[in-house]
């Protein structure tokens, strides 16, 4: 298992290009199963989760090749209907083949994702959406089995106890695009990744309205065709670099960003004291002076993203006061807290929030990555800490950030990957 070694205390300065969004690439790749045709998808992040989805699709008979950041797909020979446990256990988002396979083959069998480091991750809303379209879904021997020769449009409320679900909205949409009649999803997720998937489906010939609102209307079409499509930039990667620049008192320029999608992240950075400049698809982030304490509560888009909670917790650990960070989307998403405490942070976790008393400095330590964003938080803390930080289990970081160490090193960070 590889490790990162970081010598903290270097200012990040310079330009960095943001890669394509992992969380829209994953469902877009699965959605290619809805047509029997060829696709070219551009701006693909070369991260571990994408390679896992590639293997899932290959298992189903899809021909797929990745060259640089472009993926070439031919779904004409896809006949498989099963996503096995050994792949789904590596990446929950493998469940994105459920909707497309039901639509294409009238049959699917996908391993039920197991536990997750960020707490319970039920998939009842995915099942509710597919059942509402007439599919017969059951869980047998650890697998979700689905049948449904002819799916039928329906009105579906997809709100869960913690609000809308990105995954259930997308899975249900994908199953509904070729269903008979009209589907109305109420309580839909509004995240940019949902809109990106809809734009892709429309390019393939789908008839969808209302994306980016809480009500999405889908009129079933007979057939979808292949297309060429470019994935949007990753807003969480952009936010992670912006926080890394802020914590090091740096001055960076993020290129290839969708500025519209990162408003809640940038406004929190401004409150903390960073100077933000916006220019079409670029963002400048500069930090001089003290890190100001602020309170944050995660919320569905356009609120502050849960996927940035851990990184801001690291940043606020060095503020000059007391902050409270609450995550009401995934209440157990605090695995980074005890590791940050090992680096000298003064953090107290209550049920679904952390009280952060800012300290003047963090000290490098040996820490362990536990999930994707928690790992990014440790990396950010290591960039600012005094001395050496060693992060183990960095395969979690590799799931969602492409060559992060090389790109941070280009900005001036002292960071190395140790192969073990
Ligand atoms: N939920 C249910 N039932 C369901 C599905 C979700 O109750 O059937 C609950 C969840 O437990 C949670 C809330 O609904 O409390 C929202 O979960 P959502 O379904 O929106 O999350 P997701 O689709 O599983 C995606 C991203 C996550 C990101 C969340 C929230 C992908 C592959 N994953 O997950 O990204 O945190 O949306 O924005 O798109 C990450 O990239 O590190 C990551 C975890």
Short mmCIF file of C-alpha atoms and ligand atoms in Angstrom, two decimals:
data_model
loop_
_atom_site.label_atom_id
_atom_site.label_comp_id
_atom_site.label_asym_id
_atom_site.label_seq_id
_atom_site.Cartn_x
_atom_site.Cartn_y
_atom_site.Cartn_z
CA UNK A 1 0.00 0.00 0.00
CA UNK A 2 1.42 3.38 -1.03
CA UNK A 3 2.00 6.24 1.41
CA UNK A 4 2.35 10.00 1.11
CA UNK A 5 5.16 11.79 2.89
CA UNK A 6 4.67 15.54 3.22
CA UNK A 7 7.06 18.18 4.56
CA UNK A 8 4.65 20.86 5.67
CA UNK A 9 4.96 24.60 5.58
CA UNK A 10 5.37 25.31 1.86
CA UNK A 11 3.10 27.95 0.29
CA UNK A 12 1.13 26.73 -2.74
CA UNK A 13 1.64 29.10 -5.66
CA UNK A 14 0.85 28.73 -9.36
CA UNK A 15 -1.73 27.32 -11.77
CA UNK A 16 -3.55 24.01 -11.70
CA UNK A 17 -6.17 22.57 -14.08
CA UNK A 18 -9.19 20.89 -12.54
CA UNK A 19 -10.05 17.43 -13.89
CA UNK A 20 -13.47 16.10 -14.89
CA UNK A 21 -16.09 15.31 -12.24
CA UNK A 22 -15.77 11.77 -10.89
CA UNK A 23 -19.34 11.79 -9.60
CA UNK A 24 -20.90 12.54 -12.96
CA UNK A 25 -18.47 10.41 -14.99
CA UNK A 26 -19.48 7.29 -13.03
CA UNK A 27 -23.22 7.41 -13.87
CA UNK A 28 -22.54 8.66 -17.41
CA UNK A 29 -20.39 5.60 -18.06
CA UNK A 30 -23.17 3.36 -16.69
CA UNK A 31 -25.77 5.23 -18.78
CA UNK A 32 -24.02 4.26 -22.03
CA UNK A 33 -25.65 0.84 -21.48
CA UNK A 34 -28.97 2.47 -22.42
CA UNK A 35 -27.98 2.52 -26.11
CA UNK A 36 -26.48 -0.10 -28.39
CA UNK A 37 -23.95 2.17 -29.97
CA UNK A 38 -20.58 3.91 -29.74
CA UNK A 39 -19.64 6.80 -27.44
CA UNK A 40 -16.73 9.16 -26.93
CA UNK A 41 -16.64 10.72 -23.47
CA UNK A 42 -14.08 13.43 -22.78
CA UNK A 43 -12.60 14.99 -19.65
CA UNK A 44 -12.50 11.69 -17.77
CA UNK A 45 -10.56 11.84 -14.49
CA UNK A 46 -7.98 9.04 -14.34
CA UNK A 47 -8.91 7.92 -10.83
CA UNK A 48 -9.40 4.50 -9.28
CA UNK A 49 -13.22 4.64 -9.16
CA UNK A 50 -13.35 5.24 -12.90
CA UNK A 51 -11.11 2.22 -13.50
CA UNK A 52 -13.44 0.17 -11.29
CA UNK A 53 -16.49 1.30 -13.30
CA UNK A 54 -14.58 0.40 -16.48
CA UNK A 55 -14.13 -3.13 -15.12
CA UNK A 56 -17.83 -3.34 -14.17
CA UNK A 57 -18.80 -2.42 -17.74
CA UNK A 58 -16.26 -4.85 -19.23
CA UNK A 59 -17.78 -7.61 -17.08
CA UNK A 60 -21.11 -6.81 -18.76
CA UNK A 61 -19.57 -7.15 -22.24
CA UNK A 62 -18.96 -3.47 -23.03
CA UNK A 63 -15.87 -2.72 -25.08
CA UNK A 64 -14.12 0.24 -23.48
CA UNK A 65 -10.73 1.92 -23.78
CA UNK A 66 -9.23 4.95 -22.08
CA UNK A 67 -6.70 7.16 -23.86
CA UNK A 68 -5.46 10.18 -21.90
CA UNK A 69 -8.70 11.76 -20.63
CA UNK A 70 -10.98 10.34 -23.33
CA UNK A 71 -12.90 7.11 -23.10
CA UNK A 72 -14.14 5.16 -26.14
CA UNK A 73 -17.10 2.88 -25.53
CA UNK A 74 -18.96 0.38 -27.67
CA UNK A 75 -22.02 -1.07 -25.92
CA UNK A 76 -23.29 -3.15 -28.85
CA UNK A 77 -22.01 -6.43 -27.47
CA UNK A 78 -23.16 -5.94 -23.88
CA UNK A 79 -25.25 -8.91 -22.74
CA UNK A 80 -24.25 -9.36 -19.09
CA UNK A 81 -26.64 -8.38 -16.33
CA UNK A 82 -24.58 -8.93 -13.18
CA UNK A 83 -22.23 -6.63 -11.24
CA UNK A 84 -20.32 -8.97 -8.89
CA UNK A 85 -19.45 -8.47 -5.24
CA UNK A 86 -15.68 -8.18 -5.84
CA UNK A 87 -16.22 -4.98 -7.86
CA UNK A 88 -19.15 -3.47 -5.97
CA UNK A 89 -17.28 -3.84 -2.66
CA UNK A 90 -14.53 -1.64 -4.13
CA UNK A 91 -16.97 1.04 -5.21
CA UNK A 92 -20.58 1.51 -4.16
CA UNK A 93 -21.35 3.54 -7.28
CA UNK A 94 -21.30 0.25 -9.24
CA UNK A 95 -25.03 0.30 -8.38
CA UNK A 96 -25.43 2.82 -11.21
CA UNK A 97 -25.77 -0.11 -13.61
CA UNK A 98 -29.07 -1.14 -11.95
CA UNK A 99 -31.32 1.35 -13.81
CA UNK A 100 -29.61 1.03 -17.22
CA UNK A 101 -29.56 -2.80 -17.13
CA UNK A 102 -33.23 -3.02 -16.17
CA UNK A 103 -34.04 -0.69 -19.03
CA UNK A 104 -31.85 -2.53 -21.55
CA UNK A 105 -32.32 -6.18 -20.61
CA UNK A 106 -35.34 -6.23 -18.29
CA UNK A 107 -33.08 -7.99 -15.82
CA UNK A 108 -30.25 -7.13 -13.42
CA UNK A 109 -28.31 -8.57 -10.52
CA UNK A 110 -26.02 -6.24 -8.61
CA UNK A 111 -24.25 -7.01 -5.38
CA UNK A 112 -25.68 -5.04 -2.46
CA UNK A 113 -23.04 -2.52 -1.38
CA UNK A 114 -21.83 -3.23 2.12
CA UNK A 115 -20.78 -0.91 4.92
CA UNK A 116 -19.04 2.36 4.29
CA UNK A 117 -16.53 4.44 6.26
CA UNK A 118 -18.84 7.46 6.21
CA UNK A 119 -21.69 5.65 7.94
CA UNK A 120 -24.84 3.83 6.84
CA UNK A 121 -25.56 4.29 3.14
CA UNK A 122 -29.00 2.77 2.49
CA UNK A 123 -30.20 2.27 -1.08
CA UNK A 124 -33.92 2.07 -0.28
CA UNK A 125 -34.65 5.13 -2.45
CA UNK A 126 -32.98 3.54 -5.49
CA UNK A 127 -35.18 0.48 -4.96
CA UNK A 128 -38.26 2.65 -4.41
CA UNK A 129 -37.64 4.49 -7.71
CA UNK A 130 -37.17 1.30 -9.71
CA UNK A 131 -40.19 -0.39 -8.12
CA UNK A 132 -42.34 2.64 -8.91
CA UNK A 133 -41.48 2.10 -12.59
CA UNK A 134 -42.88 -1.44 -12.30
CA UNK A 135 -39.68 -3.39 -11.69
CA UNK A 136 -39.80 -6.39 -9.41
CA UNK A 137 -36.88 -5.92 -6.99
CA UNK A 138 -35.71 -8.24 -4.25
CA UNK A 139 -32.56 -8.79 -2.23
CA UNK A 140 -31.34 -12.40 -2.48
CA UNK A 141 -28.06 -13.80 -1.11
CA UNK A 142 -26.51 -10.31 -0.86
CA UNK A 143 -27.57 -9.29 -4.36
CA UNK A 144 -30.24 -6.89 -5.59
CA UNK A 145 -32.17 -8.76 -8.23
CA UNK A 146 -34.43 -6.84 -10.57
CA UNK A 147 -36.84 -7.86 -13.32
CA UNK A 148 -39.06 -5.66 -15.44
CA UNK A 149 -39.73 -6.45 -19.09
CA UNK A 150 -41.62 -3.20 -19.70
CA UNK A 151 -41.00 -0.33 -17.32
CA UNK A 152 -43.82 2.21 -17.06
CA UNK A 153 -43.60 5.91 -16.26
CA UNK A 154 -44.92 6.94 -12.87
CA UNK A 155 -44.96 9.73 -10.28
CA UNK A 156 -42.27 9.10 -7.64
CA UNK A 157 -41.33 10.99 -4.47
CA UNK A 158 -37.63 10.29 -3.80
CA UNK A 159 -37.00 12.20 -0.57
CA UNK A 160 -35.28 10.34 2.26
CA UNK A 161 -34.88 11.29 5.94
CA UNK A 162 -31.77 13.36 5.05
CA UNK A 163 -33.27 14.98 1.98
CA UNK A 164 -32.85 14.21 -1.72
CA UNK A 165 -30.56 11.49 -3.03
CA UNK A 166 -28.14 12.09 -5.89
CA UNK A 167 -27.73 8.38 -6.64
CA UNK A 168 -31.43 7.45 -6.44
CA UNK A 169 -32.41 10.41 -8.64
CA UNK A 170 -29.89 9.38 -11.30
CA UNK A 171 -30.65 5.64 -11.15
CA UNK A 172 -34.39 6.25 -11.43
CA UNK A 173 -33.90 8.71 -14.30
CA UNK A 174 -31.75 6.23 -16.19
CA UNK A 175 -34.39 3.51 -15.78
CA UNK A 176 -37.15 5.90 -16.87
CA UNK A 177 -35.69 7.37 -20.08
CA UNK A 178 -36.93 4.48 -22.21
CA UNK A 179 -39.98 3.53 -20.07
CA UNK A 180 -43.50 3.82 -21.50
CA UNK A 181 -45.13 7.17 -20.77
CA UNK A 182 -44.14 9.98 -18.43
CA UNK A 183 -42.16 9.79 -15.18
CA UNK A 184 -42.24 12.62 -12.68
CA UNK A 185 -39.53 12.52 -10.00
CA UNK A 186 -40.38 14.76 -7.04
CA UNK A 187 -37.81 15.55 -4.36
CA UNK A 188 -35.09 15.15 -7.01
CA UNK A 189 -31.47 16.01 -6.24
CA UNK A 190 -30.35 19.27 -7.88
CA UNK A 191 -26.60 18.63 -7.81
CA UNK A 192 -24.57 19.69 -10.89
CA UNK A 193 -23.69 16.01 -11.45
CA UNK A 194 -27.42 15.21 -11.89
CA UNK A 195 -27.68 17.99 -14.47
CA UNK A 196 -24.54 16.69 -16.21
CA UNK A 197 -26.05 13.21 -16.51
CA UNK A 198 -29.28 14.71 -17.90
CA UNK A 199 -27.30 16.72 -20.48
CA UNK A 200 -25.56 13.52 -21.52
CA UNK A 201 -28.87 11.61 -21.77
CA UNK A 202 -30.39 14.43 -23.82
CA UNK A 203 -27.42 14.28 -26.19
CA UNK A 204 -28.31 10.57 -26.63
CA UNK A 205 -31.92 11.47 -27.48
CA UNK A 206 -33.70 11.43 -24.08
CA UNK A 207 -36.62 13.78 -23.40
CA UNK A 208 -36.10 15.25 -19.90
CA UNK A 209 -37.14 18.54 -18.32
CA UNK A 210 -36.69 20.16 -14.92
CA UNK A 211 -33.11 19.04 -14.18
CA UNK A 212 -31.52 21.32 -11.59
CA UNK A 213 -34.90 21.65 -9.80
CA UNK A 214 -36.71 19.38 -7.33
CA UNK A 215 -39.06 18.06 -10.09
CA UNK A 216 -37.72 16.20 -13.07
CA UNK A 217 -40.07 15.10 -15.86
CA UNK A 218 -39.00 12.31 -18.18
CA UNK A 219 -40.96 11.38 -21.32
CA UNK A 220 -39.98 7.89 -22.37
CA UNK A 221 -38.40 7.54 -25.82
CA UNK A 222 -38.08 4.32 -27.85
CA UNK A 223 -34.35 4.44 -28.43
CA UNK A 224 -31.16 6.25 -27.42
CA UNK A 225 -28.08 6.60 -29.61
CA UNK A 226 -24.36 7.03 -29.00
CA UNK A 227 -22.80 10.47 -28.81
CA UNK A 228 -19.73 12.51 -27.98
CA UNK A 229 -19.88 14.25 -24.62
CA UNK A 230 -17.59 16.26 -22.32
CA UNK A 231 -17.94 15.82 -18.54
CA UNK A 232 -18.11 18.96 -16.34
CA UNK A 233 -15.15 19.90 -14.11
CA UNK A 234 -15.01 18.39 -10.63
CA UNK A 235 -16.28 20.97 -8.13
CA UNK A 236 -14.96 19.03 -5.13
CA UNK A 237 -11.47 18.76 -6.61
CA UNK A 238 -11.56 22.52 -7.27
CA UNK A 239 -12.66 23.13 -3.67
CA UNK A 240 -9.96 20.83 -2.30
CA UNK A 241 -7.19 22.74 -4.13
CA UNK A 242 -8.72 26.04 -3.01
CA UNK A 243 -8.64 24.94 0.65
CA UNK A 244 -5.07 23.64 0.26
CA UNK A 245 -4.02 27.05 -1.08
CA UNK A 246 -5.81 28.86 1.76
CA UNK A 247 -4.32 26.79 4.58
CA UNK A 248 -0.76 27.35 3.24
CA UNK A 249 -1.24 31.11 2.84
CA UNK A 250 -0.83 30.50 -0.88
CA UNK A 251 -1.83 32.12 -4.13
CA UNK A 252 -3.14 29.78 -6.82
CA UNK A 253 -5.09 29.97 -10.01
CA UNK A 254 -7.55 27.15 -10.72
CA UNK A 255 -8.17 26.59 -14.42
CA UNK A 256 -11.05 24.72 -16.13
CA UNK A 257 -13.51 25.28 -13.28
CA UNK A 258 -17.31 25.69 -13.40
CA UNK A 259 -17.45 28.81 -11.21
CA UNK A 260 -21.27 28.62 -10.96
CA UNK A 261 -21.07 25.29 -9.19
CA UNK A 262 -18.68 26.23 -6.39
CA UNK A 263 -20.42 29.33 -5.03
CA UNK A 264 -21.06 27.91 -1.54
CA UNK A 265 -17.43 26.76 -1.22
CA UNK A 266 -15.98 30.08 -2.35
CA UNK A 267 -18.25 32.14 -0.12
CA UNK A 268 -17.05 30.15 2.94
CA UNK A 269 -13.43 30.70 1.88
CA UNK A 270 -14.11 34.44 1.63
CA UNK A 271 -15.60 34.46 5.16
CA UNK A 272 -12.44 32.70 6.36
CA UNK A 273 -10.35 35.50 4.85
CA UNK A 274 -9.29 34.31 1.39
CA UNK A 275 -9.36 36.66 -1.57
CA UNK A 276 -11.26 35.11 -4.45
CA UNK A 277 -11.21 36.35 -8.02
CA UNK A 278 -13.45 34.91 -10.71
CA UNK A 279 -12.87 34.90 -14.44
CA UNK A 280 -15.03 32.81 -16.77
CA UNK A 281 -13.72 29.31 -16.08
CA UNK A 282 -10.85 30.26 -13.75
CA UNK A 283 -10.69 31.09 -10.05
CA UNK A 284 -7.90 32.83 -8.18
CA UNK A 285 -7.49 31.96 -4.48
CA UNK A 286 -5.09 34.00 -2.35
CA UNK A 287 -4.70 34.00 1.42
CA UNK A 288 -2.94 36.63 3.51
CA UNK A 289 -3.38 36.96 7.23
CA UNK A 290 -5.27 34.96 9.82
CA UNK A 291 -7.75 32.15 9.20
CA UNK A 292 -11.04 33.40 10.61
CA UNK A 293 -13.35 30.96 12.45
CA UNK A 294 -16.74 30.27 10.82
CA UNK A 295 -19.65 27.87 11.21
CA UNK A 296 -20.58 25.47 8.43
CA UNK A 297 -23.54 23.15 7.94
CA UNK A 298 -23.60 20.80 4.98
CA UNK A 299 -26.74 20.70 2.85
CA UNK A 300 -27.88 19.37 -0.52
CA UNK A 301 -26.90 21.54 -3.49
CA UNK A 302 -26.86 24.54 -3.71
CA UNK A 303 -25.90 24.32 -0.02
CA UNK A 304 -22.41 23.59 1.26
CA UNK A 305 -21.33 20.11 0.04
CA UNK A 306 -20.75 17.27 2.50
CA UNK A 307 -17.81 16.30 0.26
CA UNK A 308 -15.97 19.47 1.44
CA UNK A 309 -16.72 19.11 5.16
CA UNK A 310 -13.52 17.26 6.12
CA UNK A 311 -11.21 19.59 4.17
CA UNK A 312 -12.71 22.68 5.87
CA UNK A 313 -12.38 20.98 9.26
CA UNK A 314 -8.60 20.83 8.65
CA UNK A 315 -8.51 24.45 7.55
CA UNK A 316 -10.52 25.70 10.55
CA UNK A 317 -8.24 23.76 12.92
CA UNK A 318 -5.77 26.62 12.34
CA UNK A 319 -8.25 29.48 12.74
CA UNK A 320 -7.94 32.13 15.44
CA UNK A 321 -11.21 31.19 17.21
CA UNK A 322 -13.99 28.63 17.58
CA UNK A 323 -15.88 27.10 14.66
CA UNK A 324 -18.67 24.54 14.45
CA UNK A 325 -18.93 22.21 11.45
CA UNK A 326 -22.10 20.16 11.14
CA UNK A 327 -22.75 17.37 8.65
CA UNK A 328 -26.39 16.39 8.59
CA UNK A 329 -26.13 14.41 5.35
CA UNK A 330 -23.75 11.68 6.52
CA UNK A 331 -23.77 11.91 10.33
CA UNK A 332 -20.84 9.49 10.69
CA UNK A 333 -18.54 11.29 8.29
CA UNK A 334 -15.98 12.23 10.94
CA UNK A 335 -13.22 9.60 10.66
CA UNK A 336 -10.68 12.38 9.98
CA UNK A 337 -11.34 13.94 13.41
CA UNK A 338 -9.25 11.58 15.59
CA UNK A 339 -6.45 11.65 13.00
CA UNK A 340 -6.40 15.48 12.98
CA UNK A 341 -6.31 15.41 16.78
CA UNK A 342 -3.12 13.31 16.46
CA UNK A 343 -1.70 16.24 14.50
CA UNK A 344 -2.47 18.64 17.33
CA UNK A 345 -5.91 19.90 16.31
CA UNK A 346 -8.32 20.75 19.11
CA UNK A 347 -11.54 19.08 17.93
CA UNK A 348 -14.49 17.74 19.88
CA UNK A 349 -16.99 15.64 18.03
CA UNK A 350 -20.61 15.70 19.17
CA UNK A 351 -23.27 13.61 17.40
CA UNK A 352 -23.30 15.21 13.93
CA UNK A 353 -21.04 18.18 14.44
CA UNK A 354 -17.47 19.07 15.44
CA UNK A 355 -16.44 21.95 17.67
CA UNK A 356 -13.12 23.27 16.46
CA UNK A 357 -10.95 25.42 18.73
CA UNK A 358 -8.28 26.87 16.47
CA UNK A 359 -4.65 26.17 17.40
CA UNK A 360 -1.60 28.17 16.23
CA UNK A 361 0.02 25.20 14.48
CA UNK A 362 -0.43 21.55 13.59
CA UNK A 363 2.43 19.09 13.92
CA UNK A 364 3.30 16.42 11.38
CA UNK A 365 2.42 12.87 12.40
CA UNK A 366 1.76 9.39 11.05
CA UNK A 367 -1.91 9.25 10.12
CA UNK A 368 -4.21 6.90 8.27
CA UNK A 369 -6.57 7.68 5.41
CA UNK A 370 -10.05 6.22 5.97
CA UNK A 371 -12.19 7.47 3.08
CA UNK A 372 -11.76 9.71 0.09
CA UNK A 373 -12.52 13.15 1.53
CA UNK A 374 -11.15 12.36 5.01
CA UNK A 375 -7.87 11.53 3.27
CA UNK A 376 -7.93 14.85 1.42
CA UNK A 377 -8.39 16.54 4.81
CA UNK A 378 -5.27 14.83 6.20
CA UNK A 379 -3.30 15.81 3.12
CA UNK A 380 -4.38 19.44 3.56
CA UNK A 381 -3.43 19.36 7.24
CA UNK A 382 -0.05 17.84 6.33
CA UNK A 383 0.66 20.67 3.86
CA UNK A 384 0.34 23.19 6.69
CA UNK A 385 1.78 21.18 9.60
CA UNK A 386 5.23 21.67 11.06
CA UNK A 387 7.51 18.75 10.19
CA UNK A 388 6.75 15.51 8.39
CA UNK A 389 3.34 13.92 7.92
CA UNK A 390 3.05 10.37 6.67
CA UNK A 391 -0.36 9.30 5.36
CA UNK A 392 -0.96 5.59 4.92
CA UNK A 393 -3.74 3.83 2.96
CA UNK A 394 -3.72 6.53 0.29
CA UNK A 395 -5.59 4.26 -2.12
CA UNK A 396 -8.59 6.13 -0.71
CA UNK A 397 -7.23 9.41 -2.15
CA UNK A 398 -6.48 7.71 -5.46
CA UNK A 399 -10.18 6.81 -5.75
CA UNK A 400 -11.06 10.42 -6.49
CA UNK A 401 -8.02 12.64 -7.10
CA UNK A 402 -5.83 12.15 -10.17
CA UNK A 403 -2.05 12.30 -9.47
CA UNK A 404 -2.73 14.65 -6.60
CA UNK A 405 0.87 14.58 -5.35
CA UNK A 406 2.33 15.56 -8.73
CA UNK A 407 -0.10 18.43 -9.13
CA UNK A 408 0.49 19.69 -5.57
CA UNK A 409 4.26 19.42 -6.09
CA UNK A 410 3.93 21.61 -9.20
CA UNK A 411 2.36 24.22 -6.92
CA UNK A 412 5.35 24.02 -4.57
CA UNK A 413 4.29 21.36 -2.05
CA UNK A 414 6.95 19.01 -0.73
CA UNK A 415 5.11 15.69 -1.14
CA UNK A 416 6.25 12.23 -2.19
CA UNK A 417 4.55 8.92 -2.85
CA UNK A 418 6.32 6.00 -1.22
CA UNK A 419 5.62 2.68 -2.91
CA UNK A 420 5.36 -0.21 -0.49
N1 LIG B 1 -30.07 7.97 1.24
C1 LIG B 1 -31.11 7.21 1.69
N2 LIG B 1 -31.56 6.22 0.88
C2 LIG B 1 -31.02 5.97 -0.35
C3 LIG B 1 -29.97 6.77 -0.80
C4 LIG B 1 -29.50 7.78 0.03
O1 LIG B 1 -31.62 7.42 2.79
O2 LIG B 1 -31.50 5.05 -1.04
C5 LIG B 1 -29.56 9.05 2.10
C6 LIG B 1 -28.08 8.91 2.39
O3 LIG B 1 -27.84 8.03 3.47
C7 LIG B 1 -27.69 10.34 2.72
C8 LIG B 1 -28.56 11.15 1.77
O4 LIG B 1 -29.63 10.28 1.39
O5 LIG B 1 -28.04 10.66 4.04
C9 LIG B 1 -27.87 11.64 0.53
O6 LIG B 1 -27.20 10.57 -0.11
P1 LIG B 1 -27.05 10.49 -1.68
O7 LIG B 1 -27.85 9.33 -2.18
O8 LIG B 1 -27.31 11.82 -2.27
O9 LIG B 1 -25.52 10.12 -1.85
P2 LIG B 1 -24.90 9.18 -2.93
O10 LIG B 1 -25.60 9.31 -4.23
O11 LIG B 1 -24.73 7.82 -2.36
C10 LIG B 1 -23.24 10.94 -3.89
C11 LIG B 1 -21.76 11.06 -4.04
C12 LIG B 1 -21.12 11.29 -2.67
C13 LIG B 1 -21.72 12.54 -2.05
C14 LIG B 1 -23.25 12.43 -1.97
C15 LIG B 1 -23.93 13.68 -1.46
C16 LIG B 1 -21.30 9.65 -5.93
C17 LIG B 1 -20.69 8.42 -6.48
N3 LIG B 1 -21.24 9.84 -4.62
O12 LIG B 1 -23.46 9.80 -3.06
O13 LIG B 1 -19.75 11.49 -2.91
O14 LIG B 1 -21.21 12.72 -0.76
O15 LIG B 1 -23.77 12.14 -3.31
O16 LIG B 1 -23.65 14.74 -2.28
O17 LIG B 1 -21.82 10.47 -6.68
C18 LIG B 1 -17.44 11.37 -2.51
O18 LIG B 1 -17.27 11.71 -3.70
O19 LIG B 1 -16.52 11.34 -1.66
C19 LIG B 1 -18.80 10.98 -2.08
C20 LIG B 1 -19.03 10.27 -0.99
#
